[in-house]
mmCIF file of C-alpha atoms and ligand atoms in Angstrom:
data_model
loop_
_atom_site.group_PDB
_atom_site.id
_atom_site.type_symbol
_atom_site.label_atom_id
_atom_site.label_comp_id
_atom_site.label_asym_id
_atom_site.label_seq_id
_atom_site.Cartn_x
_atom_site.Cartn_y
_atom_site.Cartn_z
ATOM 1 C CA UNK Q 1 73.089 6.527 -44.273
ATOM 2 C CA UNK Q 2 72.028 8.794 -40.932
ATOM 3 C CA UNK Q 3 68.970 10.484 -41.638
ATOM 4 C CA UNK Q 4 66.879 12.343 -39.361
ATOM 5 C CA UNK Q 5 64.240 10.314 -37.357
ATOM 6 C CA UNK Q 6 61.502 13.063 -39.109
ATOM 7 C CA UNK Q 7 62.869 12.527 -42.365
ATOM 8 C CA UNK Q 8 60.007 11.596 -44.832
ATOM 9 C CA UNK Q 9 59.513 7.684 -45.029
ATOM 10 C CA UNK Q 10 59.177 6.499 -48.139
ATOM 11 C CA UNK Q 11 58.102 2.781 -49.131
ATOM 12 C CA UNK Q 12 59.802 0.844 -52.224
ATOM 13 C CA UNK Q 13 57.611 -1.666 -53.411
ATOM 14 C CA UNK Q 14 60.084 -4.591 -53.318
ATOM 15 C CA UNK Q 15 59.199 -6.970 -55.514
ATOM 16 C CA UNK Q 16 60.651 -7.379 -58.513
ATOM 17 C CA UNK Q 17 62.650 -4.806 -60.153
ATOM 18 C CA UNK Q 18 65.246 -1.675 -59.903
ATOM 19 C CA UNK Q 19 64.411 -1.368 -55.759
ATOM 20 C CA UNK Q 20 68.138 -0.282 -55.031
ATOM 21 C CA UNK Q 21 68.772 2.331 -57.624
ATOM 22 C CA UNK Q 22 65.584 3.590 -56.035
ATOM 23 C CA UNK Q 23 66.838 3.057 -52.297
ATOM 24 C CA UNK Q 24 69.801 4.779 -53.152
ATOM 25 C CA UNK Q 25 68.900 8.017 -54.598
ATOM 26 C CA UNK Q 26 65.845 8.394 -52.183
ATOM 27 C CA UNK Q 27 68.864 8.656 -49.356
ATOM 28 C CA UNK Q 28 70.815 11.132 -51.188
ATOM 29 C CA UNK Q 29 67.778 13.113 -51.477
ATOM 30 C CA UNK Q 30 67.552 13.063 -47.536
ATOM 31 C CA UNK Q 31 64.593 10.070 -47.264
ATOM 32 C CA UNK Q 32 64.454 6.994 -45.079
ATOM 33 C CA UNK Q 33 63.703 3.852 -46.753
ATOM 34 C CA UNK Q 34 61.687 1.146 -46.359
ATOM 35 C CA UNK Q 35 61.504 -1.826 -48.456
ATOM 36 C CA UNK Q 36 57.426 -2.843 -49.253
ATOM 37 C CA UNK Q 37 56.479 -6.312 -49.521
ATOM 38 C CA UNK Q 38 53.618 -6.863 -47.355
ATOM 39 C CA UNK Q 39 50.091 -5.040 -46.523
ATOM 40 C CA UNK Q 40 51.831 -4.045 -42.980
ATOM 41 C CA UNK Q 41 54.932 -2.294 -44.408
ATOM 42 C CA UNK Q 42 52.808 0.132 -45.811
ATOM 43 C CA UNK Q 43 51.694 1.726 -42.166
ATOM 44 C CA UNK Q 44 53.205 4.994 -41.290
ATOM 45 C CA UNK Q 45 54.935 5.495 -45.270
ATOM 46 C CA UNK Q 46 54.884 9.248 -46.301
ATOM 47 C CA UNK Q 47 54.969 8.482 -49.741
ATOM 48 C CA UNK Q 48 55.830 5.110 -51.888
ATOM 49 C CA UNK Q 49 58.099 4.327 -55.191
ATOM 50 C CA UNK Q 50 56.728 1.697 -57.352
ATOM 51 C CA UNK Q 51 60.113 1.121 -59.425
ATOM 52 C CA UNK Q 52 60.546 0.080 -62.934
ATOM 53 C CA UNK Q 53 61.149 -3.277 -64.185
ATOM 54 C CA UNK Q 54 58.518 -5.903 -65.526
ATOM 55 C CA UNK Q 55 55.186 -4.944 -65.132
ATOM 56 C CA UNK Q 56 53.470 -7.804 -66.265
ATOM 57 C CA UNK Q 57 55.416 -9.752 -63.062
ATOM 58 C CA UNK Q 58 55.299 -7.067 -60.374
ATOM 59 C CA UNK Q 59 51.289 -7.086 -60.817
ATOM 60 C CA UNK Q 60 51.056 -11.176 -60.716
ATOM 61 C CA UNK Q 61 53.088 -10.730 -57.972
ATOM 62 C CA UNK Q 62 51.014 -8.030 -55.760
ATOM 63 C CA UNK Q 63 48.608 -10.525 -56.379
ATOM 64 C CA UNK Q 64 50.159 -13.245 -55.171
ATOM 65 C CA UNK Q 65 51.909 -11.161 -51.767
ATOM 66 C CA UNK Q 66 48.184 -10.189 -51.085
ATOM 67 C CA UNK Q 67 48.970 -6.479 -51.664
ATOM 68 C CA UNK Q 68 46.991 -5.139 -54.739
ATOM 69 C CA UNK Q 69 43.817 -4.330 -52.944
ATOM 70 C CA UNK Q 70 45.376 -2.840 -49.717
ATOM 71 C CA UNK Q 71 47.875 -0.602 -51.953
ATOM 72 C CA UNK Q 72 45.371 0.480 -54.338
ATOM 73 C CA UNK Q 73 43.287 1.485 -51.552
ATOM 74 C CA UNK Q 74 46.069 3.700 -49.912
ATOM 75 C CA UNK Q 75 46.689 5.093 -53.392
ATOM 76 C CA UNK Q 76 42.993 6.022 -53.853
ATOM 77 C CA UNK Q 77 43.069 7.456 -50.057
ATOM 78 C CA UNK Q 78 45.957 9.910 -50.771
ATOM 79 C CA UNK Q 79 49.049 8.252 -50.043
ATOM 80 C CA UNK Q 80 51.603 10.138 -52.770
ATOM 81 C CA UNK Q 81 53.174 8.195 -54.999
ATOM 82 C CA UNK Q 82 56.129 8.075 -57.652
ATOM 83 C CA UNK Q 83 55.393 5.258 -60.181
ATOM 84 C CA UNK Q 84 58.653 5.294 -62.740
ATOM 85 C CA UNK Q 85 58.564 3.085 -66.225
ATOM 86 C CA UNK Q 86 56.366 -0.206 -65.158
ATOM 87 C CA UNK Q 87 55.569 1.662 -62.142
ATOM 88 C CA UNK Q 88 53.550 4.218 -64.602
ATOM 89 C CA UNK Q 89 52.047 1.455 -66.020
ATOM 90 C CA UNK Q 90 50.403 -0.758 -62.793
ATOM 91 C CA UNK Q 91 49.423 2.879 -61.573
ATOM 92 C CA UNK Q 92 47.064 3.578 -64.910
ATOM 93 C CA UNK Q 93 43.463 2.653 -65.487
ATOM 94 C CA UNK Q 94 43.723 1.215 -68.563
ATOM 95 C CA UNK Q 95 46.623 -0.239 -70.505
ATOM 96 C CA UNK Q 96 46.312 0.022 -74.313
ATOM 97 C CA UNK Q 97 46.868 -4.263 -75.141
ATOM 98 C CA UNK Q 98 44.281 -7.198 -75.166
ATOM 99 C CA UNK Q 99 45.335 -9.138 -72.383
ATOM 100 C CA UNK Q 100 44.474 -8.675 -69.026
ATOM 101 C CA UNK Q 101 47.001 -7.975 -66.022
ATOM 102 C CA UNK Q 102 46.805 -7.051 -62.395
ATOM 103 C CA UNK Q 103 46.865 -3.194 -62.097
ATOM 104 C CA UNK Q 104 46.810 -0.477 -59.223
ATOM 105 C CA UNK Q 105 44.414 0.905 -61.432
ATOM 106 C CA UNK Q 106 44.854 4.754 -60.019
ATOM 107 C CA UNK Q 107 46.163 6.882 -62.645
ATOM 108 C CA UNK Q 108 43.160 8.315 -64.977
ATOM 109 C CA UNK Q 109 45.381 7.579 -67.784
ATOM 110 C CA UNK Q 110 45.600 5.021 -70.903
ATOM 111 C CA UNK Q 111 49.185 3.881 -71.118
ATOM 112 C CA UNK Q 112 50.532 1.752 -73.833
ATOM 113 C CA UNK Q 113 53.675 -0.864 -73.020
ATOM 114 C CA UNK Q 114 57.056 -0.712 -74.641
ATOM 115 C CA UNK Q 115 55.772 2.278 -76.906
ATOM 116 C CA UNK Q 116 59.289 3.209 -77.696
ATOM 117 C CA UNK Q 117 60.116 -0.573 -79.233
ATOM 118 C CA UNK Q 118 62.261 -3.191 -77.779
ATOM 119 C CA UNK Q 119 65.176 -3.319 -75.788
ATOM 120 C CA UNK Q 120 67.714 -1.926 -78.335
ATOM 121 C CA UNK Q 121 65.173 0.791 -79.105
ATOM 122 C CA UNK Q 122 65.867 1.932 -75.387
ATOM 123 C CA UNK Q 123 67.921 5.396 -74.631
ATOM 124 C CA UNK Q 124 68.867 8.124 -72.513
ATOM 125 C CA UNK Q 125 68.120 11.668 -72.889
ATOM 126 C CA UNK Q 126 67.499 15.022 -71.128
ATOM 127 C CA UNK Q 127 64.110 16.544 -70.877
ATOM 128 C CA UNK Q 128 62.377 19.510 -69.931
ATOM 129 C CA UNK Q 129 59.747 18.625 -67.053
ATOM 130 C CA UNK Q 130 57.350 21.112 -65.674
ATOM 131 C CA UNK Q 131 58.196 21.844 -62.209
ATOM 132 C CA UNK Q 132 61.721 20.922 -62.806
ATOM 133 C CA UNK Q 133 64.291 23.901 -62.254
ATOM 134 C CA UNK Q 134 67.477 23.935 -63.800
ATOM 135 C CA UNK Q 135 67.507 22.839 -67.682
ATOM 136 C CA UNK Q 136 66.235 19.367 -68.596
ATOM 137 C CA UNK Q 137 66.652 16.593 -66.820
ATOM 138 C CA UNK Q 138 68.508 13.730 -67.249
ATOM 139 C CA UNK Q 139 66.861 10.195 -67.663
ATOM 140 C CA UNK Q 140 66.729 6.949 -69.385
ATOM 141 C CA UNK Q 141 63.815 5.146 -71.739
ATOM 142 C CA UNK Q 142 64.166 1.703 -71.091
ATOM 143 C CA UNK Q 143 61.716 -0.629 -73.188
ATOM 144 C CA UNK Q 144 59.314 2.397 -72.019
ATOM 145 C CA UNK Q 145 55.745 2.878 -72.025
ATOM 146 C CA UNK Q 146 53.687 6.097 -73.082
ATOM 147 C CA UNK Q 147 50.582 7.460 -72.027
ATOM 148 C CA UNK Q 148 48.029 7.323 -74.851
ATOM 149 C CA UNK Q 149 44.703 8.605 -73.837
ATOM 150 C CA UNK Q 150 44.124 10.824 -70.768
ATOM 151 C CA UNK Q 151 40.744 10.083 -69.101
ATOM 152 C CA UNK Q 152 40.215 12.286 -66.059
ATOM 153 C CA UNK Q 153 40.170 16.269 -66.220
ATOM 154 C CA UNK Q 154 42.254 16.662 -63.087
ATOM 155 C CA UNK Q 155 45.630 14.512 -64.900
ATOM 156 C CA UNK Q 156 48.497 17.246 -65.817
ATOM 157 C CA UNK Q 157 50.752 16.463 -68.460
ATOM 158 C CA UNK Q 158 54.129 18.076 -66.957
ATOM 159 C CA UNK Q 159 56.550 16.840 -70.023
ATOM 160 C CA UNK Q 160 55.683 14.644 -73.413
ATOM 161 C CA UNK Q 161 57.382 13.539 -76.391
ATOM 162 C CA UNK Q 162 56.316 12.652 -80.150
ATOM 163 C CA UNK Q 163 54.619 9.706 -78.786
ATOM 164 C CA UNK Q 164 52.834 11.452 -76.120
ATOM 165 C CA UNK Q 165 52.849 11.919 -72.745
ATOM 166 C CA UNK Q 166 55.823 10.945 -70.402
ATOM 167 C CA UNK Q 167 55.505 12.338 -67.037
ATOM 168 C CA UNK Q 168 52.021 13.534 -65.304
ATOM 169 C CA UNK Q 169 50.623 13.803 -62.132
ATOM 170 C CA UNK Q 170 47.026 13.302 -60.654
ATOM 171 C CA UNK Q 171 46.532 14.816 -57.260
ATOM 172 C CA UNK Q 172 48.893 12.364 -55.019
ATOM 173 C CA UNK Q 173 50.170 10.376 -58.400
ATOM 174 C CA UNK Q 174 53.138 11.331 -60.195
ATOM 175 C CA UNK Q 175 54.181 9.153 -63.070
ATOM 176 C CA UNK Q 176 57.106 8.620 -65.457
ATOM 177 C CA UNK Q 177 57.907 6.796 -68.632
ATOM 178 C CA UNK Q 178 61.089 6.668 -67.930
ATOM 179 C CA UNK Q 179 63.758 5.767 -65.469
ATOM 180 C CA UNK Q 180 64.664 8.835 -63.390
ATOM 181 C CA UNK Q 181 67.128 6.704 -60.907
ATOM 182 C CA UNK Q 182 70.134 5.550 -63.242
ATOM 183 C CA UNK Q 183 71.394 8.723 -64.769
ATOM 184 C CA UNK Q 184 72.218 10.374 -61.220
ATOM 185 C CA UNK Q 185 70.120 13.574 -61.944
ATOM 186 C CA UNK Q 186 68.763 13.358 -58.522
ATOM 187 C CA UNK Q 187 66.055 16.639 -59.348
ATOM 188 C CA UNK Q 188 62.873 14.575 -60.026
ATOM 189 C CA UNK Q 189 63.095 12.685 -56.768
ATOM 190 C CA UNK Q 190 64.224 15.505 -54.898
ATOM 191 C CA UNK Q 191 62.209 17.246 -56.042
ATOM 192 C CA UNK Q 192 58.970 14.662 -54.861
ATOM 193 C CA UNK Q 193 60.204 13.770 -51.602
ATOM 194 C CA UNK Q 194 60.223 18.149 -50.786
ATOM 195 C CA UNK Q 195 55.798 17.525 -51.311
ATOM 196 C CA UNK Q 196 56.312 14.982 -48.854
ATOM 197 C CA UNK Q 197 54.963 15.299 -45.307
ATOM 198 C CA UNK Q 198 57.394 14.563 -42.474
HETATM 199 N N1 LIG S 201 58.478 -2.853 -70.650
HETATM 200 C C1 LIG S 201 58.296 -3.052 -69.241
HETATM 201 C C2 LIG S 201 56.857 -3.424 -68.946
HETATM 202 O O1 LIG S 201 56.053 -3.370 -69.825
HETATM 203 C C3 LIG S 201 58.673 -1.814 -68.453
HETATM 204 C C4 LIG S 201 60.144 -1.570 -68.582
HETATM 205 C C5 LIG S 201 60.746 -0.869 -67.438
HETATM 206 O O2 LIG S 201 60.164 -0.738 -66.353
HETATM 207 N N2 LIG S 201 61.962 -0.448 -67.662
HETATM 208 O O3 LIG S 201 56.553 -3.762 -67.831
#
């Protein structure tokens, strides 16, 4: 897709995971795309999508492509970031299981894995989200985690369900439980990549 050289650049943390769906609403929301996989990609990003899929696996794996300690450090210096589903997860502090697992470690939040069951437990739905104009949006719960325990003053809760909270933001950190990409409600992303600097 043509998009503006000034266009806000946003990373995808490529390695393991739903990277395209991500890749391809970013465009249709009028961002260029780059795909993250080593310390140097992240130069010059305006902003950076850590995508759903395993979390467990992405963080062995930022581990292993040398790229937990520089990202976390861009995280904690400001660089704005959309972490969706397991993306939620390697953002947060803590994680609510006894077994340890390379985390981002960002997000003042306790967040507890697959809160919502297993994989037939998953489902889509519409939701309202603070900030969000235009009626709930739509998304999808995929084997999804929830935030259990907020622990910094400065975290906003900007939608929640029974379980707790499912979408909140801390300064340059916006989170979600849930999968935002697949259900071609476009608002949430738009909606980040408009805080964006260009
Ligand atoms: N259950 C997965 C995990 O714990 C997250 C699922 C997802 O990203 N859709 O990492």
């Amino acid at each position: 897709m043509n998009l503006p050289d000034d266009a806000p650049l946003v990373g995808v943390l490529a390695l393991q995971g739903d990277v395209h769906e991500h890749e391809v609403v970013l465009n249709r929301v009028g961002a260029r795309v780059r795909r993250v996989r080593r310390a140097e990609h992240l130069d010059g990003l305006d902003g950076i999508v850590v995508p759903g899929g395993e979390s467990t696996t992405i963080g062995k794996m930022l581990r292993r492509f040398d790229l937990l300690d520089d990202l976390a450090a861009r995280l904690a210096g400001g660089l704005p970031a959309l972490g969706t589903c397991a993306g939620m997860i390697l953002l947060s502090r803590e994680l609510d299981q006894d077994f340890d697992q390379p985390l981002l470690g960002v997000l003042g939040v306790r967040t507890r894995r697959n809160a919502f069951g297993r994989q037939v437990d998953s489902f889509d739905t519409s939701l309202d989200v603070a900030g969000i104009d235009g009626g709930p949006v739509d998304v999808s719960f995929i084997r999804a985690p929830v935030v259990v325990e907020v622990l910094d003053d400065d975290v906003e809760v900007l939608a929640a369900v029974d379980l707790g909270p499912v979408v909140v933001r801390q300064r340059n950190l916006l989170a979600t439980s849930f999968h935002p990409e697949v259900t071609g409600d476009d608002r949430l992303h738009a909606g980040w990549v408009a805080t964006l600097g260009s």
